[in-house]
Coordinates of C-alpha atoms (C1' of nucleotides) in Angstrom, one line a residue:
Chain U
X1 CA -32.1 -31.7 -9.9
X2 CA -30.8 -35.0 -11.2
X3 CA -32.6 -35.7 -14.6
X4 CA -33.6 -39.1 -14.7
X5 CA -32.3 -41.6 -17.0
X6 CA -34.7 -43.8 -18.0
X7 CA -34.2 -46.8 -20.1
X8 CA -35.5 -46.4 -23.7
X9 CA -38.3 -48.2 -24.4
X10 CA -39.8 -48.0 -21.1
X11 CA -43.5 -46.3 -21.3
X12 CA -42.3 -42.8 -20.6
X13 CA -43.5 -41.0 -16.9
X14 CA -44.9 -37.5 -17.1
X15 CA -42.7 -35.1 -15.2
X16 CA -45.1 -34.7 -12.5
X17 CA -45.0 -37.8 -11.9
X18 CA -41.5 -38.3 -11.3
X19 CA -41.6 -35.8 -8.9
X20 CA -44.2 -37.1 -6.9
X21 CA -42.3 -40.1 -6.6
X22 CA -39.1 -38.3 -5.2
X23 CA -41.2 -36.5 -2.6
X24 CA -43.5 -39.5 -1.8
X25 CA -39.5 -40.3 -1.0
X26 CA -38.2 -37.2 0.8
X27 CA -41.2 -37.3 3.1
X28 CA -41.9 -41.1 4.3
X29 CA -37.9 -41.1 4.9
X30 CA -38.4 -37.9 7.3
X31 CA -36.4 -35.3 5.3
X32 CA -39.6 -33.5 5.2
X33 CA -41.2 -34.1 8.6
X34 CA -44.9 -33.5 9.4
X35 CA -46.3 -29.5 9.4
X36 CA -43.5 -28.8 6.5
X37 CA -45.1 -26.1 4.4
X38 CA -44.7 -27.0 1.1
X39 CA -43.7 -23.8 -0.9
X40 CA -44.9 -25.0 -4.3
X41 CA -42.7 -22.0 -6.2
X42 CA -39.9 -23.1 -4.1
X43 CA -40.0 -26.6 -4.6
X44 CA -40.6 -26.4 -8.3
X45 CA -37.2 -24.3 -8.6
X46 CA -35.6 -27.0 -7.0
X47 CA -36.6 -29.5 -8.9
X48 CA -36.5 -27.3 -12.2
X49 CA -40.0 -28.2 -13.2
X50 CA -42.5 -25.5 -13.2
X51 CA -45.1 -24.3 -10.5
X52 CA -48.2 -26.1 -12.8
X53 CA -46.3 -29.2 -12.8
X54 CA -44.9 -29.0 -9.6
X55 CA -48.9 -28.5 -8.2
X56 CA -50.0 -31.5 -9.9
X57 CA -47.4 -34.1 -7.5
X58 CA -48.4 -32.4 -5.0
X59 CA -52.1 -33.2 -6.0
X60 CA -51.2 -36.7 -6.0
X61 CA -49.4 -36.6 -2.7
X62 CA -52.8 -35.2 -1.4
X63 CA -54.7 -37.8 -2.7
X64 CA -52.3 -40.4 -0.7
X65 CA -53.1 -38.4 2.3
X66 CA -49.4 -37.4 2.5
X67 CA -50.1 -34.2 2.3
X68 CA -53.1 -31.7 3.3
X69 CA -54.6 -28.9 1.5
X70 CA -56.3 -26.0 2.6
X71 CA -57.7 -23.3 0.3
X72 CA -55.2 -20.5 0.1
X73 CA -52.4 -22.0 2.5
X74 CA -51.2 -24.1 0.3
X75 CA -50.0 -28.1 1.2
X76 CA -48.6 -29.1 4.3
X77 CA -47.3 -32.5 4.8
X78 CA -49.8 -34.4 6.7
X79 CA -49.1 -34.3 10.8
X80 CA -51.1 -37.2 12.4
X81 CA -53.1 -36.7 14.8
X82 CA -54.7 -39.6 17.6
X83 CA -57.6 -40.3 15.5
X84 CA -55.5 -40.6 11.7
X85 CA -53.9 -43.6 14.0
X86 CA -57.3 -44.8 15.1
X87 CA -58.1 -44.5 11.1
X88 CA -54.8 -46.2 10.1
X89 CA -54.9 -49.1 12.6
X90 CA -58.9 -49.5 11.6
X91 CA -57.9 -50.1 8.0
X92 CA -55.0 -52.2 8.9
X93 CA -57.1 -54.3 11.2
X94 CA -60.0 -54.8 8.3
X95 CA -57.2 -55.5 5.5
X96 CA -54.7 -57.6 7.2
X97 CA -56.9 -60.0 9.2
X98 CA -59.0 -60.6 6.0
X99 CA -56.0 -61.2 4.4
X100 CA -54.4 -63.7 6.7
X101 CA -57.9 -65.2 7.3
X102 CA -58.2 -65.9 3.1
X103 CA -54.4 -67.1 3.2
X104 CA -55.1 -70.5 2.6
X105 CA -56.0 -69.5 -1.0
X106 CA -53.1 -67.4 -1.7
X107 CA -50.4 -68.5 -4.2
X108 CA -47.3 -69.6 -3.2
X109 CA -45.0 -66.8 -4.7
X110 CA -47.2 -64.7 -2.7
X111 CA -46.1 -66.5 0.6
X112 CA -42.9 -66.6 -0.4
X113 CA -43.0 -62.6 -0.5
X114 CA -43.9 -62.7 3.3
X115 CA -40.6 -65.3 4.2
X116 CA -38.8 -62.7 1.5
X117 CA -39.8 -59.7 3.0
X118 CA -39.7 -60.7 7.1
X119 CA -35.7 -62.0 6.4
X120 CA -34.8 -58.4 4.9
X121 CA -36.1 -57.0 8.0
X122 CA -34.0 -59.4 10.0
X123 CA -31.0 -58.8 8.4
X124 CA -31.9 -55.0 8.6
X125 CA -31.9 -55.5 12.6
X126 CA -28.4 -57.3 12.1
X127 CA -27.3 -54.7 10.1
X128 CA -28.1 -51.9 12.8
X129 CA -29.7 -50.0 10.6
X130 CA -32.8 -48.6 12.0
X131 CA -34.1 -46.7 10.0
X132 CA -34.4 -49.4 7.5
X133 CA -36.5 -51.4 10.1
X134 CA -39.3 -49.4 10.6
X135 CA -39.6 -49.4 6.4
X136 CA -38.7 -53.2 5.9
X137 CA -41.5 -54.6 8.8
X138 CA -43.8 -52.2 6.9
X139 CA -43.1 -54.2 3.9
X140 CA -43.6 -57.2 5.5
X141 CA -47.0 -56.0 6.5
X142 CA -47.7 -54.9 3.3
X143 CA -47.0 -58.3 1.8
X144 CA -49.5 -59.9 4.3
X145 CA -52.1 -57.8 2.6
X146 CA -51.0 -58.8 -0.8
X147 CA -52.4 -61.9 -0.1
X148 CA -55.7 -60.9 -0.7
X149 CA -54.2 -60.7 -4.5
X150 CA -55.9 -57.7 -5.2
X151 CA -53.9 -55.0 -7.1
X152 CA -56.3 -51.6 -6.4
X153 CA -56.3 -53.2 -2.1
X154 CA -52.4 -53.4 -2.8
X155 CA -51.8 -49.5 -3.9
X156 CA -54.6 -48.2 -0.9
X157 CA -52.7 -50.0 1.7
X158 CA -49.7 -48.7 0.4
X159 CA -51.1 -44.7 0.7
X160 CA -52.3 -46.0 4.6
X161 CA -48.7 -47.7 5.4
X162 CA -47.0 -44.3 3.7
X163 CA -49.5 -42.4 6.2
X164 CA -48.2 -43.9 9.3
X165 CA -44.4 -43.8 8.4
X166 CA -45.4 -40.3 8.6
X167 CA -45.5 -41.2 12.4
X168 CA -42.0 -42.7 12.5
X169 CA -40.8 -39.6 11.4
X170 CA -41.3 -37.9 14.2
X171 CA -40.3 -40.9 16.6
X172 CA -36.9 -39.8 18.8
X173 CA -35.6 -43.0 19.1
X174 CA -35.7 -45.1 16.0
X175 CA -32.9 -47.5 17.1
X176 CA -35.3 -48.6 20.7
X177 CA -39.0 -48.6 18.8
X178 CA -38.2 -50.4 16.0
X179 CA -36.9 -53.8 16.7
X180 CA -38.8 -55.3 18.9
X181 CA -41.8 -55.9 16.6
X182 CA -39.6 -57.9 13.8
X183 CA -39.6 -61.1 15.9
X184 CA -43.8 -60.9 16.0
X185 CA -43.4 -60.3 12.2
X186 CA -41.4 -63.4 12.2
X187 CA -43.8 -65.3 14.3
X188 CA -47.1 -64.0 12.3
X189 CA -45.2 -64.9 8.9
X190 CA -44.8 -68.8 10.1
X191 CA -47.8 -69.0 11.5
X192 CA -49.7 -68.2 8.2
X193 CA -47.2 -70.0 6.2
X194 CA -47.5 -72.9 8.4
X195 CA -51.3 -73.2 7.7
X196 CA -52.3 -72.1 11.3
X197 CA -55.0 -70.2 10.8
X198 CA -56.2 -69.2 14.1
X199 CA -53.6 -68.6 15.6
X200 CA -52.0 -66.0 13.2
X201 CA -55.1 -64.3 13.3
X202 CA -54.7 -64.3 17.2
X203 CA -51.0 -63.0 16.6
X204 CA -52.1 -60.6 14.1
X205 CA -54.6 -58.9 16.0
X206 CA -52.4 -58.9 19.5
X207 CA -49.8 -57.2 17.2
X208 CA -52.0 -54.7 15.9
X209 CA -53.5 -53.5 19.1
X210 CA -49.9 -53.5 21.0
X211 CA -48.4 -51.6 17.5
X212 CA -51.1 -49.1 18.0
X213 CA -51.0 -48.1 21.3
X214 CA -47.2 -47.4 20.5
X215 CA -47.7 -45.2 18.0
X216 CA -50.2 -43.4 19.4
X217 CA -47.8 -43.0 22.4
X218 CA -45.7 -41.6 20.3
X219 CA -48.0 -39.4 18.1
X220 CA -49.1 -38.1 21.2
X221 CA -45.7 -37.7 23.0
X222 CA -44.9 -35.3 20.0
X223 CA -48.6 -33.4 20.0
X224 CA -46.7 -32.5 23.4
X225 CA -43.6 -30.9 22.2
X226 CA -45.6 -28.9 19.2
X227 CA -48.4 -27.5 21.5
X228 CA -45.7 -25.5 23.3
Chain E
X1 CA -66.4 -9.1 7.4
X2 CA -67.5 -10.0 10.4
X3 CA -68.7 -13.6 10.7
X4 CA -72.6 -13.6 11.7
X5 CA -72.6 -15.9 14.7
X6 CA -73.5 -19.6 14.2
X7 CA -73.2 -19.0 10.3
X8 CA -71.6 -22.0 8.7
X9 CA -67.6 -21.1 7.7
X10 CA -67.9 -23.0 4.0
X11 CA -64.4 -23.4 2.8
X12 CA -64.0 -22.7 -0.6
X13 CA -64.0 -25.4 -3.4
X14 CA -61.7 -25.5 -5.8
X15 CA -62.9 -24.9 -9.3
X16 CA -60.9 -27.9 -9.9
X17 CA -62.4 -30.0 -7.7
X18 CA -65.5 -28.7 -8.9
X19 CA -65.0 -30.1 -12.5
X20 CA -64.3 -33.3 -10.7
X21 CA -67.3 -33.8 -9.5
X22 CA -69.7 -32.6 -12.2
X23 CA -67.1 -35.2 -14.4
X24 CA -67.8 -38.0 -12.5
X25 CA -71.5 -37.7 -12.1
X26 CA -71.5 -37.6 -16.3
X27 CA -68.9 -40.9 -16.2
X28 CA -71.3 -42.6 -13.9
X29 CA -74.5 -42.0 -15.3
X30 CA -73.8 -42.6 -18.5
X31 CA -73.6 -39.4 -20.2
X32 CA -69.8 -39.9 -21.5
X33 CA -69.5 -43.6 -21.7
X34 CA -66.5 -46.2 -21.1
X35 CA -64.2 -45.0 -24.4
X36 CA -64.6 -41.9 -24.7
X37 CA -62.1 -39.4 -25.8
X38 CA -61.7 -36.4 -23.1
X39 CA -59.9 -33.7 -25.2
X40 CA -59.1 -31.0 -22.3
X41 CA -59.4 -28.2 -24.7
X42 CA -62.8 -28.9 -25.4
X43 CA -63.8 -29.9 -22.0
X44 CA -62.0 -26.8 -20.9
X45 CA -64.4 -24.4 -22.8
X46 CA -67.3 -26.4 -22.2
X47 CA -66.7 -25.8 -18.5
X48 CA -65.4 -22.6 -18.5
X49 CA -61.8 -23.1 -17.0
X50 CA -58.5 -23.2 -17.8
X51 CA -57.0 -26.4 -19.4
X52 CA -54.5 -26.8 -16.7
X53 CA -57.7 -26.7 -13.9
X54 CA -59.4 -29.2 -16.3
X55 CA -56.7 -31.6 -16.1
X56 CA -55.8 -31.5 -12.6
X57 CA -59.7 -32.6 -12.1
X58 CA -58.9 -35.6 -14.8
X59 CA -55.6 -35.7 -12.6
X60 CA -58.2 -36.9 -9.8
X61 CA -60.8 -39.2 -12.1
X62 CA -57.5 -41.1 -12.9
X63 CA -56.6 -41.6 -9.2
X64 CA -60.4 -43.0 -8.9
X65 CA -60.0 -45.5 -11.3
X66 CA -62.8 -43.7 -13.7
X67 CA -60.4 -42.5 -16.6
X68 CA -57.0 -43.9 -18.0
X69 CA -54.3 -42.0 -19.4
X70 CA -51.5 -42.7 -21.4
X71 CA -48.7 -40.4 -22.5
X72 CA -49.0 -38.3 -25.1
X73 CA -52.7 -39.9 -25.9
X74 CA -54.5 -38.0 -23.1
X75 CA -57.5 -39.3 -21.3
X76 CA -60.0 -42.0 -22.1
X77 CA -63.1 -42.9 -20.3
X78 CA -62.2 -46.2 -18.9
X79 CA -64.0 -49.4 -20.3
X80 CA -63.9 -52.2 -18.2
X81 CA -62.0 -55.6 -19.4
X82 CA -63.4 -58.9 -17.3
X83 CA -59.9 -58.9 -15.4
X84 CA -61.4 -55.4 -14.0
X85 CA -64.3 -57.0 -13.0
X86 CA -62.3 -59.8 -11.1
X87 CA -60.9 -57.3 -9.7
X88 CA -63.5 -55.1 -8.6
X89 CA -65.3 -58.5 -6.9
X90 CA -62.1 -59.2 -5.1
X91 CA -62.5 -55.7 -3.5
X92 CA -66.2 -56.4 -2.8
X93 CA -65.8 -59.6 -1.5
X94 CA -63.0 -58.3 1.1
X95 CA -64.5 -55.6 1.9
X96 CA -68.3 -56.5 2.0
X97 CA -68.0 -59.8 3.9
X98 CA -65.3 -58.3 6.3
X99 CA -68.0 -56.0 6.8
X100 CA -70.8 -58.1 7.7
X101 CA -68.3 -60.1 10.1
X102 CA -67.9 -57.5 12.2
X103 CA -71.5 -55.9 12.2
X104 CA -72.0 -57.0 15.7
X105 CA -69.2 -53.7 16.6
X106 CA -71.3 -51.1 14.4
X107 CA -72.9 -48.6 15.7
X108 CA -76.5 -47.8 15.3
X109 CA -76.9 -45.6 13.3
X110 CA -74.9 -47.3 10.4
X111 CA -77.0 -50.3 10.8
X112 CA -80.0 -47.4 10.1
X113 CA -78.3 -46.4 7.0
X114 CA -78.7 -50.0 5.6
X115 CA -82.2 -49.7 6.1
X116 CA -82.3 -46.5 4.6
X117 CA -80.6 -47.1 1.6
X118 CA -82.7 -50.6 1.2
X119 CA -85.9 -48.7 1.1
X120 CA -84.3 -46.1 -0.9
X121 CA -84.1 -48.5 -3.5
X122 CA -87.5 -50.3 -3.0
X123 CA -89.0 -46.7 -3.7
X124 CA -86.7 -46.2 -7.0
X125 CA -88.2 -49.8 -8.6
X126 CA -91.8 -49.2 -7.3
X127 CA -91.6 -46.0 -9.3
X128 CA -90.1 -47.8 -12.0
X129 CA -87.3 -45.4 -12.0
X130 CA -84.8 -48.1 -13.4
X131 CA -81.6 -46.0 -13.7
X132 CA -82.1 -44.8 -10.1
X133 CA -82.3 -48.8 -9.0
X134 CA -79.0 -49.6 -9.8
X135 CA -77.7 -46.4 -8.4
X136 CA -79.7 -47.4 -4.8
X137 CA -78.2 -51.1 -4.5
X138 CA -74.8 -49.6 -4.8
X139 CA -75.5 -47.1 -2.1
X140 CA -76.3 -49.8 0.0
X141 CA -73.7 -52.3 -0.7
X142 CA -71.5 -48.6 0.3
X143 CA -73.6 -48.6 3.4
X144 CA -72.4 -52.3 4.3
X145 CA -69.0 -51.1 4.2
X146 CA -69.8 -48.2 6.1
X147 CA -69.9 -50.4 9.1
X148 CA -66.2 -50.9 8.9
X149 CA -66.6 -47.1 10.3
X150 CA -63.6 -46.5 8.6
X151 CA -63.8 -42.9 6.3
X152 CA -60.7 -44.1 4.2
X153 CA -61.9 -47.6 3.3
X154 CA -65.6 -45.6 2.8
X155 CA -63.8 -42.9 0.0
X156 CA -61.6 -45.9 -1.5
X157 CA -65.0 -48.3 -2.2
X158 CA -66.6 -45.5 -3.4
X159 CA -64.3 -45.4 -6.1
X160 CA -64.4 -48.8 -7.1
X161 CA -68.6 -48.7 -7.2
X162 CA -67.9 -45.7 -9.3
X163 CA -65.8 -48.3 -11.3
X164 CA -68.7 -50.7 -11.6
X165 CA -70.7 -48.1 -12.8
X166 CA -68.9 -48.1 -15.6
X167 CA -70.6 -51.4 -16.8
X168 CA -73.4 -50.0 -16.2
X169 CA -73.0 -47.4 -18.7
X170 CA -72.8 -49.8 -21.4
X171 CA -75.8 -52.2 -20.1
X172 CA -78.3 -52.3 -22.7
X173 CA -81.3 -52.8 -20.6
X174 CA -80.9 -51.8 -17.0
X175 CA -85.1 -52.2 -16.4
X176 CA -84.6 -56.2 -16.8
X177 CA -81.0 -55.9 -15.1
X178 CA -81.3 -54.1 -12.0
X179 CA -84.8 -55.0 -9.8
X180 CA -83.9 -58.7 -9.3
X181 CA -80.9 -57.8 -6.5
X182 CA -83.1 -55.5 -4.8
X183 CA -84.9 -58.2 -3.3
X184 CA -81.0 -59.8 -2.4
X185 CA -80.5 -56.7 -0.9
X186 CA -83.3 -56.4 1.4
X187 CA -82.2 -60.4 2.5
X188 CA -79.1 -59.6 3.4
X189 CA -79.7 -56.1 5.6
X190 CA -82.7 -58.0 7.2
X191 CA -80.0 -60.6 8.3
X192 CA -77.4 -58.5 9.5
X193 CA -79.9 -56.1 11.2
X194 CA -81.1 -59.6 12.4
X195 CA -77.9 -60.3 13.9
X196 CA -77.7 -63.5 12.0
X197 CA -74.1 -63.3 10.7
X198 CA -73.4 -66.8 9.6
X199 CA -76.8 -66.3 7.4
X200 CA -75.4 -62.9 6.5
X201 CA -71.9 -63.7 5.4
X202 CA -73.2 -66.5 3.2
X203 CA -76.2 -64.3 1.4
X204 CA -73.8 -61.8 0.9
X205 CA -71.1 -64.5 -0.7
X206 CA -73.8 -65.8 -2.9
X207 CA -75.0 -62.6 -4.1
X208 CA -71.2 -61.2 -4.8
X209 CA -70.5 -64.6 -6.7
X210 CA -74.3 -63.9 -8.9
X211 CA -73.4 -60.3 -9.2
X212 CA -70.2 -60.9 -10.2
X213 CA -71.3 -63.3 -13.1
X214 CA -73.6 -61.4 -14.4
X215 CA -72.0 -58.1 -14.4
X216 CA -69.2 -60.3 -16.5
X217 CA -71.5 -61.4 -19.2
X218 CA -72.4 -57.9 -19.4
X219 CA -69.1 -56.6 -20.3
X220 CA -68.4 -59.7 -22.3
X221 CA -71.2 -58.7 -24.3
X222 CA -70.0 -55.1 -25.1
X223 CA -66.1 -56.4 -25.7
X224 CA -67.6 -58.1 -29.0
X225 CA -69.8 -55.5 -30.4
X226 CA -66.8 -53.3 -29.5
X227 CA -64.3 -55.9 -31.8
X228 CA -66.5 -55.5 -34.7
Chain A
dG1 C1' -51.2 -4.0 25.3
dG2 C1' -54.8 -4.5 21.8
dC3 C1' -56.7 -3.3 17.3
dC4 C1' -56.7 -1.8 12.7
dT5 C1' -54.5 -0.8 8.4
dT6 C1' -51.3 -1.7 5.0
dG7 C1' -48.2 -4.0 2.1
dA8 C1' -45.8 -8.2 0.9
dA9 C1' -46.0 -13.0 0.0
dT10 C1' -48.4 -17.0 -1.5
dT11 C1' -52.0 -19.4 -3.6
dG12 C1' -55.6 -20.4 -7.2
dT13 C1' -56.5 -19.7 -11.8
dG14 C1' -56.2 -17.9 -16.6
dG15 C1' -53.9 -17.4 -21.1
dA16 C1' -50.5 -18.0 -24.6
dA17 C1' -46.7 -20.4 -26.3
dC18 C1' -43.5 -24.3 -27.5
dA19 C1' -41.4 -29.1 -28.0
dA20 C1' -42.6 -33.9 -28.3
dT21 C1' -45.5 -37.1 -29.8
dA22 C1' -49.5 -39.2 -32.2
dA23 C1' -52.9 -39.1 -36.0
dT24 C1' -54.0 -38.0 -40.6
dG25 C1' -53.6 -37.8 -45.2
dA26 C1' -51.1 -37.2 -49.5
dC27 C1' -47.7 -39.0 -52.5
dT28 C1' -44.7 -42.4 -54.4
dA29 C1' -43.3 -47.0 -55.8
dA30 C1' -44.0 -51.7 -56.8
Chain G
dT1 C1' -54.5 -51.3 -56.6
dT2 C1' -52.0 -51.6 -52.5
dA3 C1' -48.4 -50.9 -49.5
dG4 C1' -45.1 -47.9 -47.7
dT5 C1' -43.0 -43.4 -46.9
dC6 C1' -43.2 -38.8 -45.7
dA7 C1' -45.1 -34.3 -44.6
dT8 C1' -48.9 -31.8 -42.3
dT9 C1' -51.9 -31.3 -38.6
dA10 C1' -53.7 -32.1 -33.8
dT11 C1' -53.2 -33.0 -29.3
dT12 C1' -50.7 -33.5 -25.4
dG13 C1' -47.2 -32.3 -21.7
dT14 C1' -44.9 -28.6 -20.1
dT15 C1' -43.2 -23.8 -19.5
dC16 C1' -43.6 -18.9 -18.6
dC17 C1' -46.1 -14.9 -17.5
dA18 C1' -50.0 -12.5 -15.4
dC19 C1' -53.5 -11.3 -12.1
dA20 C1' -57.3 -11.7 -8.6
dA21 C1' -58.1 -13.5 -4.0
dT22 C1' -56.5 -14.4 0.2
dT23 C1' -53.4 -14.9 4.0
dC24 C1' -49.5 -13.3 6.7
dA25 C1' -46.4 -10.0 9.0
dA26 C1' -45.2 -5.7 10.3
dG27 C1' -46.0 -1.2 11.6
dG28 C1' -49.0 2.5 13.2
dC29 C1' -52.7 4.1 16.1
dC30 C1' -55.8 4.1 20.1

DNA sequence: GGCCTTGAATTGTGGAACAATAATGACTAA
DNA sequence: TTAGTCATTATTGTTCCACAATTCAAGGCC
């Protein structure tokens, strides 16, 4: 609804675009949780754009694995099931071990990013608010694999990590899942910065198999509750 | 109505997607090469469909990396600056070497694939089909990958071989160009079939840093007959 | 209850139109 | 002549409307 002001001699966005953006938003925060049929005549009178516009975020979305389409039943944000995790924790294993393997090379405003992005999800622990957690460890994560200093490796990790936040929205209890992984972020982010090569990839991989497991408890837990 | 029993249950393509694909094959093999205006009115008639289908398919060559749009200037077949090329060899090099680290965890019938696509591509420069060649050593550099056994890394390298094929298109003689990896590329499956990673891992290094050379004195090349 | 039919709802696609911007070319001025 | 200005045209981004194809839900029939 809001139109967005945008500062004048930026490049200008194409509608659709914006609108992608603000439901990449709406559904990686939860307020459109998993098996959400997205009504594209709907959703395009809400955001006052029309349906053709409208169809061509949601394209996007799809193409980020957001969202799912079927022929004639429209898009349907994306419900994971045990084997999307498998998928996701498959690509996170391949990306981030590579990346903390090559860290040696990486610039140093690139490991400053990882110290950046681990304290913001400290002080997001501090702060109590949990649902920032979940995101800011994420980022953290996501900064590991900017190591690798590749921009196209950058925006497909970014699709995969919006993927699995589609599994914390389903997650009950926020507040008890999240925190306990920030301190192994913390502990991963010395390790690399402090030149310790084997055993960050040792930390990374523990932390990667113990993360998955979780989710997948959790993805399951809620297969539970929808088969009923 | 009634479903014959055993009959395949196709799901309908989209025209959309349809377009895509016949798009892409022209991109990659040349037919509409890197600089190339796509006016969606014409393409629209030329294919039969509407403009808005038409530019939902660009929509999708954009999100691969083949085509580059800019506001109010449509879509232009993309041409490849070296800094792409870096940064199509940083993918490789992740992804390929990460690749061959872990081939000892691939199944069997990936590690067929390699073998496969090798010969495939043996076959394409005994018949002296040179545009095949470099076509075949792609599909077998996507066959590495493919032991990641990961679909999404497999769709997301796809588009950035599509990418390289873009230099490709602009190579003035692929018959000198193209047979001299083949030979590379039959080293390095042999060696990871072998089970000789350490071998592997450094073929494949040498051949990404060769490749990766050459491929830039290509589009070097076509950058100055482009300034003139 | 189970099955079929029917009508509404939704999607996929087509076509025309319009504002905004870029490209082109003519015209003027130095 | 050459540079700059301005109007004309093309093309894009977006909207509205329309319609066939298909799915979904409800009701009627056995």
């Amino acid at each position: 609804m809001t139109k967005l002001s945008g500062v004048v001699n930026e490049e200008p966005v194409p509608a659709g675009a914006q609108v992608a953006d603000a439901l990449r938003v709406r559904i990686t925060e939860g307020g459109l949780p998993p098996g959400t049929q997205l009504r594209d005549t709907a959703l395009a009178a809400e955001f006052g754009i029309a349906r053709h516009t409208l169809r061509n975020a949601l394209r996007q979305l799809e193409y980020e694995g957001l969202i799912s389409y079927r022929m004639h039943k429209g898009a349907v944000v994306k419900t994971l099931c045990t084997e999307d995790v498998h998928e996701i924790y498959r690509v996170r294993r391949t990306l981030e071990l590579a990346a903390v393997q090559q860290s040696a090379l990486a610039g140093s405003a690139a490991l400053r990013g990882l110290e950046e992005r681990v304290r913001a999800a400290e002080v997001a622990v501090a702060c109590e608010s949990w649902n920032t957690v979940g995101t800011a460890s994420l980022w953290f994560h996501q900064a590991l694999v900017e190591l690798l200093g590749s921009r196209s490796i950058d925006r497909f990790f970014q699709g995969i990590l919006a993927q699995l936040r589609l599994a914390f929205a389903v997650m009950p209890d926020e507040a008890q899942w999240q925190p306990p992984w920030i301190p192994r972020d913390r502990e991963i982010c010395d390790l690399v910065r402090g030149g310790q090569r084997g055993a960050a990839i040792a930390a990374t991989r523990q932390y990667l198999e113990d993360s998955e497991l979780a989710v997948l408890d959790v993805v399951r837990a809620d297969e539970m509750t929808g088969r009923t």
